[in-house]
Amino acid sequence: MSERIRVLVVDDSALMRKLIPTILERDPSIEVVGTAMDGAFALKKIEELHPDVVTLDLEMPRLDGLEALRLIMRRAPMPVIVFSTHSKEGAYSTFKALALGAIDFVAKPRDAAAGHLDAIAVELIDKIKVAKRASGRKIRTEVAVEIKPQQKKPARATLPPSRIVAIGISTGGPNALQYVLSQIPADFSAAILIVQHMPEGFTEMFAKRLDECCALDVQEARSGDLLLAGRVLICPGNRHMMVRRMPRGDMAVLSDGPPVNGHRPSADVLFHSVAQEFALTSVGVLMTGMGDDGAEGLGAIKAAGGMTVAQSEETCVVSGMPRAAILKGYANKIVALESLSAFLVSHCGSDRAPDRDRSEKGDRHDKIEKNDKSDRTHVSSHRT
């Protein structure tokens, strides 16, 4: 049997310090080596016990979780899973923690104070195992930094996009997306839709923080939001996101369909929709994350003639999602995180007339569009 994963549990609640070890030790591969009631005790326990992974509450007396995390990452970086409260304040602190270097987070159930943690037991165990596997990877200092808000963005013209970029991402996603989006210029001519595996209540804050750090217009998606050049739509937690071509413009549509691949939102749902609606002007990107959500959808985009990209395994926190697509032969390109924004800009940035490419490939929509008197563009019928 392989060596057990040594976990330190840090939480100011005596009940949580009892319940979390109980659910973790249901898995024989995990051993809880100690608990700590605040950040100061946690730092001492880390020196004494040398855990493989730390679960960290953020709201604690004396030395809170964020300050403890800063010191952990400065002294001896190790995998940290944040245990976050389900609130706007909790979401804000969680994204600060991820920017400081935490691997991932788990949202405490709203009734956690009553001792109900079974709903997140499997998720927490799985993320601890992923964190241990990722422990050998170097912390990327150019990614793990706090957001520096930009100056107020000038209003930009609402133009139809040249292409539709769909991104699927999970563990390690917040920092990776911040890194990529912050390097894309304001005049980017494609629309970007993102499925980030994240619980309900966190995606709104996530979109706001991304909007603060990049030149693009980032927002949490609502049904009916138009797909525009330079607009980034983040799928809300616990919803699926699809796209539709409509008379008044191409738009995002949300649904409450059942989970796909165990996820809602699911990257596969978005990718299949983008492939069906936009074919050759679709771009699918699978980034860091565990599992295989998005692999088959990326295959659908490739089959429709779109461009498909997988983040290189060595630059992922967890390489499961892109690796699944690579092994199936669904990725046209494998691109390192550092090069992903430049690739998207070169592929989409100046492409304002994709119809020529599409006609050369004999897209099945050509005959329909020749008879269309409504002056549609290839990607969008929305005109300003």
mmCIF file of C-alpha atoms in Angstrom:
data_model
loop_
_atom_site.group_PDB
_atom_site.id
_atom_site.type_symbol
_atom_site.label_atom_id
_atom_site.label_comp_id
_atom_site.label_asym_id
_atom_site.label_seq_id
_atom_site.Cartn_x
_atom_site.Cartn_y
_atom_site.Cartn_z
ATOM 1 C CA MET A 1 0.000 0.000 0.000
ATOM 2 C CA SER A 2 1.303 3.470 -0.865
ATOM 3 C CA GLU A 3 2.078 5.937 1.900
ATOM 4 C CA ARG A 4 -0.960 7.696 3.338
ATOM 5 C CA ILE A 5 -1.556 11.404 2.712
ATOM 6 C CA ARG A 6 -0.768 13.343 5.885
ATOM 7 C CA VAL A 7 -3.303 16.137 6.439
ATOM 8 C CA LEU A 8 -3.365 19.011 8.937
ATOM 9 C CA VAL A 9 -6.852 20.449 9.611
ATOM 10 C CA VAL A 10 -6.966 24.148 10.579
ATOM 11 C CA ASP A 11 -10.279 25.571 11.807
ATOM 12 C CA ASP A 12 -11.309 27.744 14.739
ATOM 13 C CA SER A 13 -14.477 25.694 15.310
ATOM 14 C CA ALA A 14 -14.037 22.787 17.720
ATOM 15 C CA LEU A 15 -16.910 21.030 15.937
ATOM 16 C CA MET A 16 -15.181 21.344 12.545
ATOM 17 C CA ARG A 17 -11.893 20.110 14.037
ATOM 18 C CA LYS A 18 -13.784 16.998 15.063
ATOM 19 C CA LEU A 19 -15.981 16.482 11.975
ATOM 20 C CA ILE A 20 -13.455 17.151 9.218
ATOM 21 C CA PRO A 21 -10.982 14.474 10.416
ATOM 22 C CA THR A 22 -13.893 12.059 10.806
ATOM 23 C CA ILE A 23 -14.977 12.388 7.165
ATOM 24 C CA LEU A 24 -11.408 12.421 5.843
ATOM 25 C CA GLU A 25 -10.418 9.224 7.598
ATOM 26 C CA ARG A 26 -13.215 7.353 5.878
ATOM 27 C CA ASP A 27 -10.675 7.088 3.089
ATOM 28 C CA PRO A 28 -7.858 4.672 4.003
ATOM 29 C CA SER A 29 -5.327 6.657 1.963
ATOM 30 C CA ILE A 30 -5.679 9.743 4.199
ATOM 31 C CA GLU A 31 -4.307 10.242 7.700
ATOM 32 C CA VAL A 32 -5.143 13.346 9.737
ATOM 33 C CA VAL A 33 -1.927 14.011 11.643
ATOM 34 C CA GLY A 34 -3.180 16.984 13.630
ATOM 35 C CA THR A 35 -5.518 19.947 14.012
ATOM 36 C CA ALA A 36 -4.998 23.638 14.788
ATOM 37 C CA MET A 37 -7.421 26.288 16.028
ATOM 38 C CA ASP A 38 -5.843 29.288 14.275
ATOM 39 C CA GLY A 39 -3.076 30.311 11.927
ATOM 40 C CA ALA A 40 -0.434 30.724 14.630
ATOM 41 C CA PHE A 41 -0.950 27.179 15.904
ATOM 42 C CA ALA A 42 -1.070 25.951 12.292
ATOM 43 C CA LEU A 43 2.416 27.316 11.548
ATOM 44 C CA LYS A 44 3.802 25.532 14.610
ATOM 45 C CA LYS A 45 2.063 22.268 13.703
ATOM 46 C CA ILE A 46 3.395 22.449 10.144
ATOM 47 C CA GLU A 47 6.958 22.680 11.499
ATOM 48 C CA GLU A 48 6.365 19.783 13.901
ATOM 49 C CA LEU A 49 4.271 17.401 11.777
ATOM 50 C CA HIS A 50 5.353 18.104 8.167
ATOM 51 C CA PRO A 51 1.906 17.430 6.625
ATOM 52 C CA ASP A 52 1.468 16.762 2.910
ATOM 53 C CA VAL A 53 -1.695 18.878 2.644
ATOM 54 C CA VAL A 54 -3.343 21.539 4.823
ATOM 55 C CA THR A 55 -7.072 22.289 4.936
ATOM 56 C CA LEU A 56 -7.417 25.908 5.984
ATOM 57 C CA ASP A 57 -10.329 27.896 7.353
ATOM 58 C CA LEU A 58 -10.011 31.613 6.558
ATOM 59 C CA GLU A 59 -12.031 33.266 9.313
ATOM 60 C CA MET A 60 -10.076 32.668 12.520
ATOM 61 C CA PRO A 61 -8.973 34.778 15.527
ATOM 62 C CA ARG A 62 -5.413 35.891 16.259
ATOM 63 C CA LEU A 63 -3.824 34.915 12.925
ATOM 64 C CA ASP A 64 -6.438 34.453 10.197
ATOM 65 C CA GLY A 65 -6.220 32.078 7.257
ATOM 66 C CA LEU A 66 -5.012 34.633 4.696
ATOM 67 C CA GLU A 67 -2.085 35.761 6.833
ATOM 68 C CA ALA A 68 -1.255 32.155 7.692
ATOM 69 C CA LEU A 69 -1.310 31.285 3.982
ATOM 70 C CA ARG A 70 1.053 34.145 3.152
ATOM 71 C CA LEU A 71 3.523 32.816 5.704
ATOM 72 C CA ILE A 72 3.140 29.196 4.591
ATOM 73 C CA MET A 73 3.878 30.124 0.985
ATOM 74 C CA ARG A 74 6.810 32.304 2.006
ATOM 75 C CA ARG A 75 8.472 29.797 4.369
ATOM 76 C CA ALA A 76 7.755 26.392 2.850
ATOM 77 C CA PRO A 77 5.145 26.269 0.044
ATOM 78 C CA MET A 78 2.829 23.278 0.265
ATOM 79 C CA PRO A 79 -0.625 22.299 -1.050
ATOM 80 C CA VAL A 80 -3.406 24.133 0.776
ATOM 81 C CA ILE A 81 -7.141 23.508 0.351
ATOM 82 C CA VAL A 82 -9.241 26.430 1.577
ATOM 83 C CA PHE A 83 -12.446 25.636 3.473
ATOM 84 C CA SER A 84 -14.623 28.630 2.616
ATOM 85 C CA THR A 85 -17.870 30.024 3.972
ATOM 86 C CA HIS A 86 -20.783 30.365 1.528
ATOM 87 C CA SER A 87 -21.076 34.164 1.441
ATOM 88 C CA LYS A 88 -19.921 37.154 -0.591
ATOM 89 C CA GLU A 89 -17.291 37.909 2.036
ATOM 90 C CA GLY A 90 -16.235 34.275 2.019
ATOM 91 C CA ALA A 91 -15.989 34.263 -1.781
ATOM 92 C CA TYR A 92 -13.851 37.416 -1.799
ATOM 93 C CA SER A 93 -11.440 35.951 0.773
ATOM 94 C CA THR A 94 -11.352 32.650 -1.107
ATOM 95 C CA PHE A 95 -10.159 34.273 -4.336
ATOM 96 C CA LYS A 96 -7.510 36.208 -2.413
ATOM 97 C CA ALA A 97 -6.357 32.873 -0.980
ATOM 98 C CA LEU A 98 -6.201 31.287 -4.434
ATOM 99 C CA ALA A 99 -4.167 34.264 -5.668
ATOM 100 C CA LEU A 100 -1.770 33.721 -2.758
ATOM 101 C CA GLY A 101 -1.157 30.120 -3.807
ATOM 102 C CA ALA A 102 -3.897 27.871 -2.409
ATOM 103 C CA ILE A 103 -4.481 24.898 -4.729
ATOM 104 C CA ASP A 104 -8.286 24.862 -4.517
ATOM 105 C CA PHE A 105 -11.236 25.441 -2.209
ATOM 106 C CA VAL A 106 -14.290 23.664 -0.872
ATOM 107 C CA ALA A 107 -17.371 25.644 0.122
ATOM 108 C CA LYS A 108 -18.745 24.789 3.542
ATOM 109 C CA PRO A 109 -22.401 23.714 3.402
ATOM 110 C CA ARG A 110 -24.772 26.363 4.686
ATOM 111 C CA ASP A 111 -25.758 24.020 7.512
ATOM 112 C CA ALA A 112 -22.156 23.101 8.395
ATOM 113 C CA ALA A 113 -22.586 24.575 11.890
ATOM 114 C CA ALA A 114 -25.175 21.870 12.531
ATOM 115 C CA GLY A 115 -22.581 19.238 11.701
ATOM 116 C CA HIS A 116 -23.781 18.401 8.182
ATOM 117 C CA LEU A 117 -20.638 17.839 6.121
ATOM 118 C CA ASP A 118 -21.555 14.662 4.258
ATOM 119 C CA ALA A 119 -22.497 16.670 1.151
ATOM 120 C CA ILE A 120 -18.897 17.776 0.636
ATOM 121 C CA ALA A 121 -17.070 14.695 1.963
ATOM 122 C CA VAL A 122 -16.263 13.176 -1.448
ATOM 123 C CA GLU A 123 -15.297 16.544 -2.922
ATOM 124 C CA LEU A 124 -12.921 17.330 -0.056
ATOM 125 C CA ILE A 125 -11.291 13.886 -0.179
ATOM 126 C CA ASP A 126 -10.837 14.072 -3.959
ATOM 127 C CA LYS A 127 -9.306 17.544 -3.786
ATOM 128 C CA ILE A 128 -6.873 16.512 -1.072
ATOM 129 C CA LYS A 129 -5.689 13.636 -3.271
ATOM 130 C CA VAL A 130 -5.296 16.002 -6.223
ATOM 131 C CA ALA A 131 -3.419 18.501 -4.039
ATOM 132 C CA LYS A 132 -0.970 15.817 -2.948
ATOM 133 C CA ARG A 133 -0.306 14.833 -6.585
ATOM 134 C CA ALA A 134 0.251 18.484 -7.457
ATOM 135 C CA SER A 135 2.622 19.079 -4.536
ATOM 136 C CA GLY A 136 5.734 18.548 -6.639
ATOM 137 C CA ARG A 137 4.821 21.315 -9.060
ATOM 138 C CA LYS A 138 6.579 24.618 -8.640
ATOM 139 C CA ILE A 139 4.381 27.489 -7.448
ATOM 140 C CA ARG A 140 4.127 29.845 -10.447
ATOM 141 C CA THR A 141 5.064 33.245 -9.053
ATOM 142 C CA GLU A 142 3.869 35.029 -12.179
ATOM 143 C CA VAL A 143 0.403 33.543 -11.652
ATOM 144 C CA ALA A 144 0.045 33.321 -7.880
ATOM 145 C CA VAL A 145 -0.172 37.059 -7.242
ATOM 146 C CA GLU A 146 -2.926 39.244 -5.934
ATOM 147 C CA ILE A 147 -5.057 41.120 -8.430
ATOM 148 C CA LYS A 148 -3.988 44.689 -9.125
ATOM 149 C CA PRO A 149 -7.073 46.578 -10.308
ATOM 150 C CA GLN A 150 -6.727 48.400 -13.625
ATOM 151 C CA GLN A 151 -7.899 51.907 -14.324
ATOM 152 C CA LYS A 152 -11.533 52.339 -15.314
ATOM 153 C CA LYS A 153 -12.085 50.862 -18.767
ATOM 154 C CA PRO A 154 -13.243 53.171 -21.535
ATOM 155 C CA ALA A 155 -16.529 52.265 -23.196
ATOM 156 C CA ARG A 156 -15.987 50.184 -26.315
ATOM 157 C CA ALA A 157 -18.136 49.704 -29.377
ATOM 158 C CA THR A 158 -20.404 46.657 -29.286
ATOM 159 C CA LEU A 159 -19.274 44.678 -32.301
ATOM 160 C CA PRO A 160 -20.113 41.156 -33.407
ATOM 161 C CA PRO A 161 -17.261 38.751 -32.647
ATOM 162 C CA SER A 162 -14.957 37.225 -35.240
ATOM 163 C CA ARG A 163 -14.921 33.904 -33.385
ATOM 164 C CA ILE A 164 -16.413 32.235 -30.329
ATOM 165 C CA VAL A 165 -13.843 30.995 -27.799
ATOM 166 C CA ALA A 166 -15.170 28.412 -25.297
ATOM 167 C CA ILE A 167 -12.968 27.563 -22.302
ATOM 168 C CA GLY A 168 -13.416 24.633 -19.901
ATOM 169 C CA ILE A 169 -11.386 24.701 -16.689
ATOM 170 C CA SER A 170 -11.437 23.406 -13.112
ATOM 171 C CA THR A 171 -8.779 22.950 -10.396
ATOM 172 C CA GLY A 172 -6.169 25.688 -10.689
ATOM 173 C CA GLY A 173 -8.497 27.687 -12.894
ATOM 174 C CA PRO A 174 -8.873 31.032 -11.096
ATOM 175 C CA ASN A 175 -5.162 31.867 -11.229
ATOM 176 C CA ALA A 176 -4.698 30.440 -14.722
ATOM 177 C CA LEU A 177 -7.632 32.445 -16.095
ATOM 178 C CA GLN A 178 -6.405 35.604 -14.398
ATOM 179 C CA TYR A 179 -3.020 35.083 -16.017
ATOM 180 C CA VAL A 180 -4.407 34.471 -19.511
ATOM 181 C CA LEU A 181 -7.171 37.085 -19.602
ATOM 182 C CA SER A 182 -4.989 39.855 -18.158
ATOM 183 C CA GLN A 183 -2.704 39.593 -21.214
ATOM 184 C CA ILE A 184 -5.427 39.880 -23.866
ATOM 185 C CA PRO A 185 -5.879 43.428 -25.224
ATOM 186 C CA ALA A 186 -9.119 45.385 -25.116
ATOM 187 C CA ASP A 187 -9.545 45.253 -28.901
ATOM 188 C CA PHE A 188 -9.698 41.450 -28.934
ATOM 189 C CA SER A 189 -12.206 40.600 -31.640
ATOM 190 C CA ALA A 190 -13.593 37.296 -30.294
ATOM 191 C CA ALA A 191 -16.171 36.564 -27.596
ATOM 192 C CA ILE A 192 -15.087 34.267 -24.741
ATOM 193 C CA LEU A 193 -17.363 31.917 -22.789
ATOM 194 C CA ILE A 194 -15.968 30.140 -19.723
ATOM 195 C CA VAL A 195 -17.121 27.140 -17.733
ATOM 196 C CA GLN A 196 -15.147 27.087 -14.488
ATOM 197 C CA HIS A 197 -16.172 24.314 -12.099
ATOM 198 C CA MET A 198 -17.264 26.405 -9.143
ATOM 199 C CA PRO A 199 -20.216 26.293 -6.727
ATOM 200 C CA GLU A 200 -23.190 28.608 -6.835
ATOM 201 C CA GLY A 201 -22.554 31.930 -5.148
ATOM 202 C CA PHE A 202 -18.864 32.193 -6.063
ATOM 203 C CA THR A 203 -18.944 32.867 -9.803
ATOM 204 C CA GLU A 204 -20.326 36.409 -9.517
ATOM 205 C CA MET A 205 -17.421 37.463 -7.311
ATOM 206 C CA PHE A 206 -15.019 35.538 -9.535
ATOM 207 C CA ALA A 207 -16.211 37.445 -12.609
ATOM 208 C CA LYS A 208 -15.887 40.781 -10.803
ATOM 209 C CA ARG A 209 -12.323 40.032 -9.746
ATOM 210 C CA LEU A 210 -11.350 38.992 -13.267
ATOM 211 C CA ASP A 211 -12.965 42.140 -14.624
ATOM 212 C CA GLU A 212 -10.768 44.197 -12.290
ATOM 213 C CA CYS A 213 -7.537 42.716 -13.612
ATOM 214 C CA CYS A 214 -8.006 42.689 -17.366
ATOM 215 C CA ALA A 215 -8.892 44.970 -20.261
ATOM 216 C CA LEU A 216 -11.751 42.770 -21.431
ATOM 217 C CA ASP A 217 -15.338 43.098 -20.213
ATOM 218 C CA VAL A 218 -15.871 40.158 -17.816
ATOM 219 C CA GLN A 219 -19.227 39.358 -16.243
ATOM 220 C CA GLU A 220 -21.247 36.482 -14.883
ATOM 221 C CA ALA A 221 -23.509 35.296 -17.699
ATOM 222 C CA ARG A 222 -27.266 35.760 -17.783
ATOM 223 C CA SER A 223 -29.637 34.187 -20.270
ATOM 224 C CA GLY A 224 -29.885 36.503 -23.264
ATOM 225 C CA ASP A 225 -26.459 38.129 -22.890
ATOM 226 C CA LEU A 226 -25.174 38.914 -26.381
ATOM 227 C CA LEU A 227 -21.887 37.459 -27.588
ATOM 228 C CA LEU A 228 -19.746 40.507 -28.393
ATOM 229 C CA ALA A 229 -16.137 41.122 -29.336
ATOM 230 C CA GLY A 230 -14.073 41.563 -26.177
ATOM 231 C CA ARG A 231 -16.820 40.264 -23.869
ATOM 232 C CA VAL A 232 -16.110 37.391 -21.465
ATOM 233 C CA LEU A 233 -19.045 35.503 -19.946
ATOM 234 C CA ILE A 234 -18.521 33.257 -16.893
ATOM 235 C CA CYS A 235 -21.116 30.522 -16.460
ATOM 236 C CA PRO A 236 -22.904 30.831 -13.090
ATOM 237 C CA GLY A 237 -22.376 28.056 -10.578
ATOM 238 C CA ASN A 238 -25.023 25.301 -10.662
ATOM 239 C CA ARG A 239 -26.177 26.252 -14.201
ATOM 240 C CA HIS A 240 -25.249 25.041 -17.672
ATOM 241 C CA MET A 241 -24.356 27.539 -20.403
ATOM 242 C CA MET A 242 -25.101 27.130 -24.108
ATOM 243 C CA VAL A 243 -25.151 29.457 -27.120
ATOM 244 C CA ARG A 244 -27.877 30.253 -29.640
ATOM 245 C CA ARG A 245 -27.992 32.183 -32.909
ATOM 246 C CA MET A 246 -31.029 34.439 -32.712
ATOM 247 C CA PRO A 247 -32.479 37.186 -34.947
ATOM 248 C CA ARG A 248 -31.459 39.942 -32.548
ATOM 249 C CA GLY A 249 -27.945 38.552 -32.068
ATOM 250 C CA ASP A 250 -26.016 35.507 -30.938
ATOM 251 C CA MET A 251 -26.424 34.969 -27.240
ATOM 252 C CA ALA A 252 -25.723 32.873 -24.168
ATOM 253 C CA VAL A 253 -28.535 30.725 -22.775
ATOM 254 C CA LEU A 254 -28.519 29.199 -19.281
ATOM 255 C CA SER A 255 -30.247 25.994 -18.274
ATOM 256 C CA ASP A 256 -30.921 23.875 -15.194
ATOM 257 C CA GLY A 257 -30.379 20.546 -16.952
ATOM 258 C CA PRO A 258 -28.963 17.601 -14.998
ATOM 259 C CA PRO A 259 -25.226 17.437 -14.244
ATOM 260 C CA VAL A 260 -23.014 16.122 -17.049
ATOM 261 C CA ASN A 261 -19.839 14.224 -16.118
ATOM 262 C CA GLY A 262 -20.818 14.966 -12.537
ATOM 263 C CA HIS A 263 -20.687 18.724 -13.130
ATOM 264 C CA ARG A 264 -23.073 21.630 -13.465
ATOM 265 C CA PRO A 265 -21.784 23.712 -15.137
ATOM 266 C CA SER A 266 -20.204 21.286 -17.583
ATOM 267 C CA ALA A 267 -17.638 22.159 -20.235
ATOM 268 C CA ASP A 268 -19.063 19.417 -22.468
ATOM 269 C CA VAL A 269 -22.454 21.131 -22.567
ATOM 270 C CA LEU A 270 -20.909 24.437 -23.653
ATOM 271 C CA PHE A 271 -18.533 22.853 -26.178
ATOM 272 C CA HIS A 272 -21.204 20.765 -27.902
ATOM 273 C CA SER A 273 -23.421 23.844 -28.188
ATOM 274 C CA VAL A 274 -20.631 26.014 -29.606
ATOM 275 C CA ALA A 275 -19.694 23.295 -32.110
ATOM 276 C CA GLN A 276 -23.284 22.989 -33.299
ATOM 277 C CA GLU A 277 -23.974 26.704 -33.617
ATOM 278 C CA PHE A 278 -20.660 28.115 -34.824
ATOM 279 C CA ALA A 279 -18.725 25.238 -36.414
ATOM 280 C CA LEU A 280 -15.647 26.667 -38.169
ATOM 281 C CA THR A 281 -15.541 29.899 -36.176
ATOM 282 C CA SER A 282 -15.531 28.046 -32.854
ATOM 283 C CA VAL A 283 -12.414 27.717 -30.697
ATOM 284 C CA GLY A 284 -12.384 25.212 -27.826
ATOM 285 C CA VAL A 285 -9.814 25.423 -25.036
ATOM 286 C CA LEU A 286 -9.392 22.839 -22.248
ATOM 287 C CA MET A 287 -7.290 23.985 -19.335
ATOM 288 C CA THR A 288 -6.149 22.743 -15.937
ATOM 289 C CA GLY A 289 -8.564 20.522 -14.017
ATOM 290 C CA MET A 290 -9.218 17.001 -12.757
ATOM 291 C CA GLY A 291 -11.495 14.526 -14.486
ATOM 292 C CA ASP A 292 -12.443 14.420 -18.163
ATOM 293 C CA ASP A 293 -15.199 17.015 -18.499
ATOM 294 C CA GLY A 294 -14.926 18.780 -21.856
ATOM 295 C CA ALA A 295 -12.946 16.107 -23.726
ATOM 296 C CA GLU A 296 -15.854 14.862 -25.853
ATOM 297 C CA GLY A 297 -17.091 18.403 -26.418
ATOM 298 C CA LEU A 298 -13.650 19.411 -27.639
ATOM 299 C CA GLY A 299 -13.871 16.494 -30.044
ATOM 300 C CA ALA A 300 -17.200 17.868 -31.313
ATOM 301 C CA ILE A 301 -15.604 21.266 -31.996
ATOM 302 C CA LYS A 302 -12.765 19.606 -33.877
ATOM 303 C CA ALA A 303 -15.210 17.509 -35.924
ATOM 304 C CA ALA A 304 -17.131 20.701 -36.797
ATOM 305 C CA GLY A 305 -13.946 22.256 -38.176
ATOM 306 C CA GLY A 306 -13.166 24.544 -35.254
ATOM 307 C CA MET A 307 -9.789 25.059 -33.582
ATOM 308 C CA THR A 308 -9.142 22.969 -30.451
ATOM 309 C CA VAL A 309 -6.476 23.701 -27.843
ATOM 310 C CA ALA A 310 -5.308 21.847 -24.747
ATOM 311 C CA GLN A 311 -3.132 23.427 -22.077
ATOM 312 C CA SER A 312 0.202 21.601 -21.837
ATOM 313 C CA GLU A 313 0.282 19.097 -18.996
ATOM 314 C CA GLU A 314 3.439 20.473 -17.389
ATOM 315 C CA THR A 315 1.838 23.920 -16.938
ATOM 316 C CA CYS A 316 -1.383 22.610 -15.348
ATOM 317 C CA VAL A 317 -1.989 22.355 -11.620
ATOM 318 C CA VAL A 318 -3.910 19.190 -12.523
ATOM 319 C CA SER A 319 -3.672 17.847 -16.058
ATOM 320 C CA GLY A 320 -6.673 15.483 -16.110
ATOM 321 C CA MET A 321 -9.039 17.483 -18.330
ATOM 322 C CA PRO A 322 -6.632 18.505 -21.108
ATOM 323 C CA ARG A 323 -4.868 15.129 -20.938
ATOM 324 C CA ALA A 324 -8.164 13.297 -21.573
ATOM 325 C CA ALA A 325 -8.656 15.295 -24.782
ATOM 326 C CA ILE A 326 -5.028 14.918 -25.873
ATOM 327 C CA LEU A 327 -5.150 11.128 -25.479
ATOM 328 C CA LYS A 328 -8.281 10.972 -27.652
ATOM 329 C CA GLY A 329 -6.621 13.034 -30.368
ATOM 330 C CA TYR A 330 -9.070 15.907 -29.995
ATOM 331 C CA ALA A 331 -6.538 18.741 -29.527
ATOM 332 C CA ASN A 332 -5.250 20.500 -32.668
ATOM 333 C CA LYS A 333 -2.738 22.387 -30.549
ATOM 334 C CA ILE A 334 -1.065 21.837 -27.172
ATOM 335 C CA VAL A 335 -0.104 25.215 -25.726
ATOM 336 C CA ALA A 336 1.712 26.186 -22.513
ATOM 337 C CA LEU A 337 -0.098 28.510 -20.118
ATOM 338 C CA GLU A 338 2.469 31.265 -20.771
ATOM 339 C CA SER A 339 1.709 31.181 -24.506
ATOM 340 C CA LEU A 340 -2.057 30.733 -24.440
ATOM 341 C CA SER A 341 -3.093 34.391 -24.538
ATOM 342 C CA ALA A 342 -0.682 35.125 -27.411
ATOM 343 C CA PHE A 343 -2.051 32.132 -29.299
ATOM 344 C CA LEU A 344 -5.652 33.311 -28.873
ATOM 345 C CA VAL A 345 -4.776 36.842 -29.969
ATOM 346 C CA SER A 346 -2.928 35.601 -33.061
ATOM 347 C CA HIS A 347 -5.736 33.186 -33.964
ATOM 348 C CA CYS A 348 -8.671 35.496 -33.236
ATOM 349 C CA GLY A 349 -7.433 39.017 -32.711
ATOM 350 C CA SER A 350 -7.373 40.356 -36.267
ATOM 351 C CA ASP A 351 -9.812 37.932 -37.823
ATOM 352 C CA ARG A 352 -12.785 40.084 -38.780
ATOM 353 C CA ALA A 353 -13.691 38.245 -41.994
ATOM 354 C CA PRO A 354 -13.875 34.509 -41.334
ATOM 355 C CA ASP A 355 -16.357 33.860 -44.183
ATOM 356 C CA ARG A 356 -13.554 33.387 -46.699
ATOM 357 C CA ASP A 357 -12.021 30.564 -44.635
ATOM 358 C CA ARG A 358 -15.374 28.976 -44.177
ATOM 359 C CA SER A 359 -16.296 29.039 -47.856
ATOM 360 C CA GLU A 360 -12.991 27.395 -48.724
ATOM 361 C CA LYS A 361 -13.903 24.512 -46.440
ATOM 362 C CA GLY A 362 -17.430 24.205 -47.824
ATOM 363 C CA ASP A 363 -19.305 24.705 -44.564
ATOM 364 C CA ARG A 364 -22.790 23.250 -44.561
ATOM 365 C CA HIS A 365 -24.326 26.655 -43.703
ATOM 366 C CA ASP A 366 -23.110 28.401 -46.855
ATOM 367 C CA LYS A 367 -26.140 27.623 -49.030
ATOM 368 C CA ILE A 368 -28.482 28.761 -46.287
ATOM 369 C CA GLU A 369 -26.668 32.031 -45.790
ATOM 370 C CA LYS A 370 -26.604 32.858 -49.500
ATOM 371 C CA ASN A 371 -30.394 32.959 -49.382
ATOM 372 C CA ASP A 372 -30.483 34.906 -46.150
ATOM 373 C CA LYS A 373 -31.548 38.525 -46.802
ATOM 374 C CA SER A 374 -30.984 39.642 -43.213
ATOM 375 C CA ASP A 375 -27.325 40.761 -43.641
ATOM 376 C CA ARG A 376 -25.957 38.299 -41.068
ATOM 377 C CA THR A 377 -22.263 37.988 -40.421
ATOM 378 C CA HIS A 378 -20.784 34.491 -40.155
ATOM 379 C CA VAL A 379 -20.719 34.516 -36.391
ATOM 380 C CA SER A 380 -23.323 37.035 -35.422
ATOM 381 C CA SER A 381 -26.456 38.673 -36.738
ATOM 382 C CA HIS A 382 -26.169 41.414 -34.139
ATOM 383 C CA ARG A 383 -25.533 44.847 -35.626
ATOM 384 C CA THR A 384 -24.942 48.103 -33.846
#
